[in-house]
Coordinates of C-alpha atoms in Angstrom, one line a residue:
X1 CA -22.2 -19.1 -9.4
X2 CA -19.7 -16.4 -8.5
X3 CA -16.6 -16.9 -11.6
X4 CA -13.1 -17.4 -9.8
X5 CA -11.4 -13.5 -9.9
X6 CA -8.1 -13.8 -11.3
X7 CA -5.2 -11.3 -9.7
X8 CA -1.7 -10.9 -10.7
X9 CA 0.4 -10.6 -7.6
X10 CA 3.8 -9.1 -8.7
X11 CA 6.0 -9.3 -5.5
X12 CA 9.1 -10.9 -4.4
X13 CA 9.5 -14.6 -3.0
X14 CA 11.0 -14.9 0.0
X15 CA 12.5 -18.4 0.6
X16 CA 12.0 -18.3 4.3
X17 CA 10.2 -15.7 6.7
X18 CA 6.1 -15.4 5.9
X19 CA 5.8 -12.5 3.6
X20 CA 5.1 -11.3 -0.1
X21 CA 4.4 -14.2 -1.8
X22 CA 4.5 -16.7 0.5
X23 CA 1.7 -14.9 1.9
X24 CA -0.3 -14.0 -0.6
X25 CA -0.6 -17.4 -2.5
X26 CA -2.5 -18.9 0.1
X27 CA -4.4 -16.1 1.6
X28 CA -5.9 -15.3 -2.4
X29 CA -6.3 -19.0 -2.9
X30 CA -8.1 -19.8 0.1
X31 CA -10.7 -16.9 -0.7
X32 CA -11.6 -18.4 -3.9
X33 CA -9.5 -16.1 -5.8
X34 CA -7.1 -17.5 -8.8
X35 CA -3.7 -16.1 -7.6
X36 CA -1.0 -15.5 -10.9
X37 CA 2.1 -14.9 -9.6
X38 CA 5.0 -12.4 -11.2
X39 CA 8.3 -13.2 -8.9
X40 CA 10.2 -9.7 -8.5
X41 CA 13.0 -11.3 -7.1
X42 CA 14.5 -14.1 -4.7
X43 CA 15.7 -13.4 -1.7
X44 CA 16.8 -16.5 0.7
X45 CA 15.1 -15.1 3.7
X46 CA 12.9 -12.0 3.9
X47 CA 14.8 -8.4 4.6
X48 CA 14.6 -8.7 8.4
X49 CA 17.2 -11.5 8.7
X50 CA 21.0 -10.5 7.9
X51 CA 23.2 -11.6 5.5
X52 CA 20.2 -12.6 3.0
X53 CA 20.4 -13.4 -0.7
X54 CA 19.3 -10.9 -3.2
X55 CA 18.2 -12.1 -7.2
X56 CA 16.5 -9.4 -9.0
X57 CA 14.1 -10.8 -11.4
X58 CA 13.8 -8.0 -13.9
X59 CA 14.6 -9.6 -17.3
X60 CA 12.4 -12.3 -16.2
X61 CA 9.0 -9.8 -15.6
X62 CA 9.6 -8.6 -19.6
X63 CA 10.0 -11.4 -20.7
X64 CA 6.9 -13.2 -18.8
X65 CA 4.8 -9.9 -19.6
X66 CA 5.9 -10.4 -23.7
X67 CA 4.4 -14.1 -22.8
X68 CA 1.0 -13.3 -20.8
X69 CA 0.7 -10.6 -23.8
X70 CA 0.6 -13.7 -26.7
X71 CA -1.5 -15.3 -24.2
X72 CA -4.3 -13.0 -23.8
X73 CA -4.6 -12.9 -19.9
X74 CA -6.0 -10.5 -18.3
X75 CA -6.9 -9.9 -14.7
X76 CA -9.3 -9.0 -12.1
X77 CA -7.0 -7.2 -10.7
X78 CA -3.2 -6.4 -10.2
X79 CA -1.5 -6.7 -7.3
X80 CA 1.8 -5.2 -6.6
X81 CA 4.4 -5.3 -3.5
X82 CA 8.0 -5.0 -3.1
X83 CA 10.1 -4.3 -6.1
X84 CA 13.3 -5.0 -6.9
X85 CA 14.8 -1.4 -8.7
X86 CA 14.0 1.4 -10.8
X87 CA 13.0 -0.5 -13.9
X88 CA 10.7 -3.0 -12.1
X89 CA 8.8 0.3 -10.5
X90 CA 7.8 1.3 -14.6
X91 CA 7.8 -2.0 -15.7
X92 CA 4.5 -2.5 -13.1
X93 CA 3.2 0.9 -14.2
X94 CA 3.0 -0.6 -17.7
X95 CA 1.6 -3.7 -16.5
X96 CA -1.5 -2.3 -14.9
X97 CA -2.3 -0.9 -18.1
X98 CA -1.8 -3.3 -20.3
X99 CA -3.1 -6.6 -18.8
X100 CA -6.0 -4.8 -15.9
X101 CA -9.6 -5.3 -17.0
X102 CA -11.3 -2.2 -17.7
X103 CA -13.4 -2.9 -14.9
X104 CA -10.5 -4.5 -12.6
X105 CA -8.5 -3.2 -9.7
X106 CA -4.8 -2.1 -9.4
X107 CA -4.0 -2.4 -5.7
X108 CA -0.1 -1.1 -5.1
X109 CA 1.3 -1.5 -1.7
X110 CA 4.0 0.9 -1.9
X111 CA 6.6 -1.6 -0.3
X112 CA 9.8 0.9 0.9
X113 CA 9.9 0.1 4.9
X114 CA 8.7 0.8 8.5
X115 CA 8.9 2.0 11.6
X116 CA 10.4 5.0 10.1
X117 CA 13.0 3.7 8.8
X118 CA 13.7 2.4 4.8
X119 CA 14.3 -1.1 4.0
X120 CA 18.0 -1.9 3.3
X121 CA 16.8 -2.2 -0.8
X122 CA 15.2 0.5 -1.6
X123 CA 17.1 3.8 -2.6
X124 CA 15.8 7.6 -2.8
X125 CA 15.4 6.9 -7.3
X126 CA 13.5 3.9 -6.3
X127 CA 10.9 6.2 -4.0
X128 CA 10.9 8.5 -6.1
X129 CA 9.5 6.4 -8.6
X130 CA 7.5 4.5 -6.8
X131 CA 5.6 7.7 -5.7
X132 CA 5.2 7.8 -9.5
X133 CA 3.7 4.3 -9.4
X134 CA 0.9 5.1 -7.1
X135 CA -0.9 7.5 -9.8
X136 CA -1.4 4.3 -11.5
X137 CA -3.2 2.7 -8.3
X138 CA -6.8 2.4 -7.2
X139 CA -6.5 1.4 -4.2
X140 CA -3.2 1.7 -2.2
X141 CA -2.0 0.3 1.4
X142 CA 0.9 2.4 2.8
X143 CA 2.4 2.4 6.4
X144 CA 2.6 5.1 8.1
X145 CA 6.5 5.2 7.2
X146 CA 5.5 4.7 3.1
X147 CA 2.9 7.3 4.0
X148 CA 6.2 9.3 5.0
X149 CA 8.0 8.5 1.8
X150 CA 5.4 9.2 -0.5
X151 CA 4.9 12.5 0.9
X152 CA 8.3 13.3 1.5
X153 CA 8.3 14.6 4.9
X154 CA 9.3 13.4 8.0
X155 CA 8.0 10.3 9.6
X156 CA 8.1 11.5 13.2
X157 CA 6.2 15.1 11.7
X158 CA 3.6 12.5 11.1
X159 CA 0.2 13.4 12.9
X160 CA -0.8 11.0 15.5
X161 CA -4.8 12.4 16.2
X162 CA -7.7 10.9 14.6
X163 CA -8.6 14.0 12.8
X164 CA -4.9 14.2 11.6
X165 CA -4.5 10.5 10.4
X166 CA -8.1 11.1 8.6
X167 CA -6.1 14.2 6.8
X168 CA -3.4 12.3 5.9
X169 CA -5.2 9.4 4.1
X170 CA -7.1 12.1 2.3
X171 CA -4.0 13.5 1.0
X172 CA -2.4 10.2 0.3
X173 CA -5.7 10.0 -2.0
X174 CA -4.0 12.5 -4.7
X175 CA -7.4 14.9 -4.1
X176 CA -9.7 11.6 -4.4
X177 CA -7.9 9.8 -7.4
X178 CA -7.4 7.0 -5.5
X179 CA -8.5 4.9 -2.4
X180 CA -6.2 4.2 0.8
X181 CA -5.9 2.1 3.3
X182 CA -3.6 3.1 5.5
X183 CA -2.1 0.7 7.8
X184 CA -0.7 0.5 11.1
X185 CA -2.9 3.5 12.2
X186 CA -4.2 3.7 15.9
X187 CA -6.3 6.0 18.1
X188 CA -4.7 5.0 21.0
X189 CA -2.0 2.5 22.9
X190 CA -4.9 -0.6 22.8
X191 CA -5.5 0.1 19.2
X192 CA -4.2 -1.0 16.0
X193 CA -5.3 -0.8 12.2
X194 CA -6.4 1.2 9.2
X195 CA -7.2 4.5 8.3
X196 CA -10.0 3.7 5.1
X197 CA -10.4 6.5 2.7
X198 CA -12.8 5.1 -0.2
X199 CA -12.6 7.5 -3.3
X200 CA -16.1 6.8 -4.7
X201 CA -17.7 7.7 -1.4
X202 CA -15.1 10.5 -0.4
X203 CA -15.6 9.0 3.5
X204 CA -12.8 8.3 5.7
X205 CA -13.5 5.7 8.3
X206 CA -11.2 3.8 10.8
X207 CA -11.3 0.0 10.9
X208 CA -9.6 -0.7 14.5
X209 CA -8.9 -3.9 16.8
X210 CA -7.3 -4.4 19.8
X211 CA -3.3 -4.6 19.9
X212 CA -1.4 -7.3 20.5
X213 CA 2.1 -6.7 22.1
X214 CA 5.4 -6.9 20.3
X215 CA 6.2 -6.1 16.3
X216 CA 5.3 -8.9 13.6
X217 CA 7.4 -8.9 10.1
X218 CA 5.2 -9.5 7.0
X219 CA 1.7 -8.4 8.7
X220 CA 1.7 -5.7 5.7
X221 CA 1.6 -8.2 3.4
X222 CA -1.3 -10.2 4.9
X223 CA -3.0 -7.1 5.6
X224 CA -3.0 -6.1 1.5
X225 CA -3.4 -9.9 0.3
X226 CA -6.7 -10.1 2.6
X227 CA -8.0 -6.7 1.6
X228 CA -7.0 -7.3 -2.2
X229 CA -9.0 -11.0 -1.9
X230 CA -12.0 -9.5 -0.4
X231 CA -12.3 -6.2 -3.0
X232 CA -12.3 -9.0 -6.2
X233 CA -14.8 -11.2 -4.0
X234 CA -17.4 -8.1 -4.3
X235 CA -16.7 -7.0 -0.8
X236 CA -16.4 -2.8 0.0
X237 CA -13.1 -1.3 0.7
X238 CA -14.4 -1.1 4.8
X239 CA -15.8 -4.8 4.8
X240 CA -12.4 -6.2 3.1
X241 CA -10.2 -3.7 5.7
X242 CA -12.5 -5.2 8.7
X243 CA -11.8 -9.3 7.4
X244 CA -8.2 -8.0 7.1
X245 CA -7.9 -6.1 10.0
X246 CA -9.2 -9.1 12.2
X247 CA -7.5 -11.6 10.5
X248 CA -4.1 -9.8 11.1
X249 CA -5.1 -9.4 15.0
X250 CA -6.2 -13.2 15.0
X251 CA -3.1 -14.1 13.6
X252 CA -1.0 -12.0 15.6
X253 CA -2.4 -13.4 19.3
X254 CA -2.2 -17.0 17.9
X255 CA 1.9 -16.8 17.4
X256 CA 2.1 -14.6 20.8
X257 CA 0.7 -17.0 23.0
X258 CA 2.7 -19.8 21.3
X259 CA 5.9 -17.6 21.7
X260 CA 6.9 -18.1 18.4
X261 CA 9.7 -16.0 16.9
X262 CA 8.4 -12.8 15.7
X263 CA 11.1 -12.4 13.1
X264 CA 9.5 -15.8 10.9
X265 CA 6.1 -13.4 10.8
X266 CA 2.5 -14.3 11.9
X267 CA 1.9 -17.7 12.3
X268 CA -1.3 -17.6 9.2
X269 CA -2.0 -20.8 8.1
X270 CA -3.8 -22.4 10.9
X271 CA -6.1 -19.8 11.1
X272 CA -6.7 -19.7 6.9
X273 CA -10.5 -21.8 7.0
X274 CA -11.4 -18.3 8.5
X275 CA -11.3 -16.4 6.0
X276 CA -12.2 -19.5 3.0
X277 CA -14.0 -18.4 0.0
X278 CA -17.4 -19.9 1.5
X279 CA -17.0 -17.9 5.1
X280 CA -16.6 -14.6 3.1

């Protein structure tokens, strides 16, 4: 029998609005995955909605990461999201080397905004060190407007082509130091999902399903916590991007044909028994 993976997921909680770890709890649990969970900061309601509450957590990470150290944890794999400042960008650096199995994953989704724009939080020191973080990464899952940031070009200099996205994720891979998944790639206007660039194989594929109209908060975050479960449940970076890549899509047509608002994010949990532990 399979032992239950452990991952640390270090990303903010958002008191309302489906994202970071509101998300990822249940998606890692449900796969049979032990989820350990490293608040970042808390926020009343996720970045989309105005007016929101901000708490930055960093004391509490040291002091919790001082803790786990007199504990002896250590984890399948580390999972980080959005981060709160400068500090909390290094502190996660030192975290994937101090508590990752020498055998484990660190997945970073490099959480600093979309659609081409940056997310009201983040500040030019806080990508610029978060394109630091990503040499610490094996696997990470950019948009194409992190892809942007981490780069630091233009998002709308961005190529659009297959041949150009399957550039672009080879780049992202720092000459093959790393895996990508690059999300919210398409290969045309009934087409959404992932560019997969796997650094033990040096392949590129794309991992594609059909698009559903309008533009979901959080599906980011359900992308990465799906793809992060299926990597520590033995799967291959393509097999976890395909269960993630549906899953997302499943998700997304579920809350469109209920007309639900797409500000809350995609309505997951109903659909959760499809990706449980035993369907994997």
């Amino acid at each position: 029998m399979m032992q239950t993976p452990n991952v640390a997921a270090i990303h903010d909680i958002s008191g309302y609005g489906r994202c970071s770890l509101t998300v990822a709890l249940p998606i890692l649990s449900v796969m049979g995955v032990q989820c350990t969970v490293l608040p970042t900061a808390y926020l009343s309601a996720h970045t989309a909605f105005p007016d929101f509450t901000f708490l930055d957590l960093t004391q509490e990470l040291k002091k919790t990461m001082v803790h786990w150290q007199k504990l002896g944890l250590r984890f399948d794999a580390v999972y980080s999201g959005f981060l709160a400042s400068v500090d909390q960008i290094d502190i996660v650096s030192d975290f994937i080397k101090t508590f990752r199995k020498p055998d484990g994953l660190a997945v970073v989704d490099p959480v600093m905004g979309d659609d081409g724009c940056r997310y009201t939080t983040y500040t030019d020191e806080m990508c610029a060190a978060t394109r630091r973080l990503v040499e610490s990464a094996d696997v990470i899952t950019p948009n194409l407007t992190e892809a942007a940031f981490l780069l630091d070009v233009a998002y709308d200099a961005l190529p659009t082509d297959k041949a150009g996205l399957a550039e672009l994720a080879k780049v992202l891979s720092g000459d093959g130091r790393r895996s990508v998944v690059l999300t919210g790639a398409s290969d045309g206007a009934d087409t959404i999902g992932a560019v997969v660039y796997d650094r033990d194989s040096q392949t590129v594929d794309f991992v594609l399903t059909d698009r559903i109209p309008g533009q979901y908060c959080g599906t980011g975050d359900v992308f990465s916590s799906v793809l992060t479960g299926g990597l520590v449940r033995g799967k291959t970076l393509v097999e976890a991007a395909q269960v993630a890549a549906r899953f997302v899509r499943d998700c997304a047509a579920r809350t469109y044909c209920k007309e639900k608002p797409l500000q809350e994010s995609v309505d997951f949990e109903p659909l959760l028994y499809t990706i449980a532990a035993d369907k994997l």
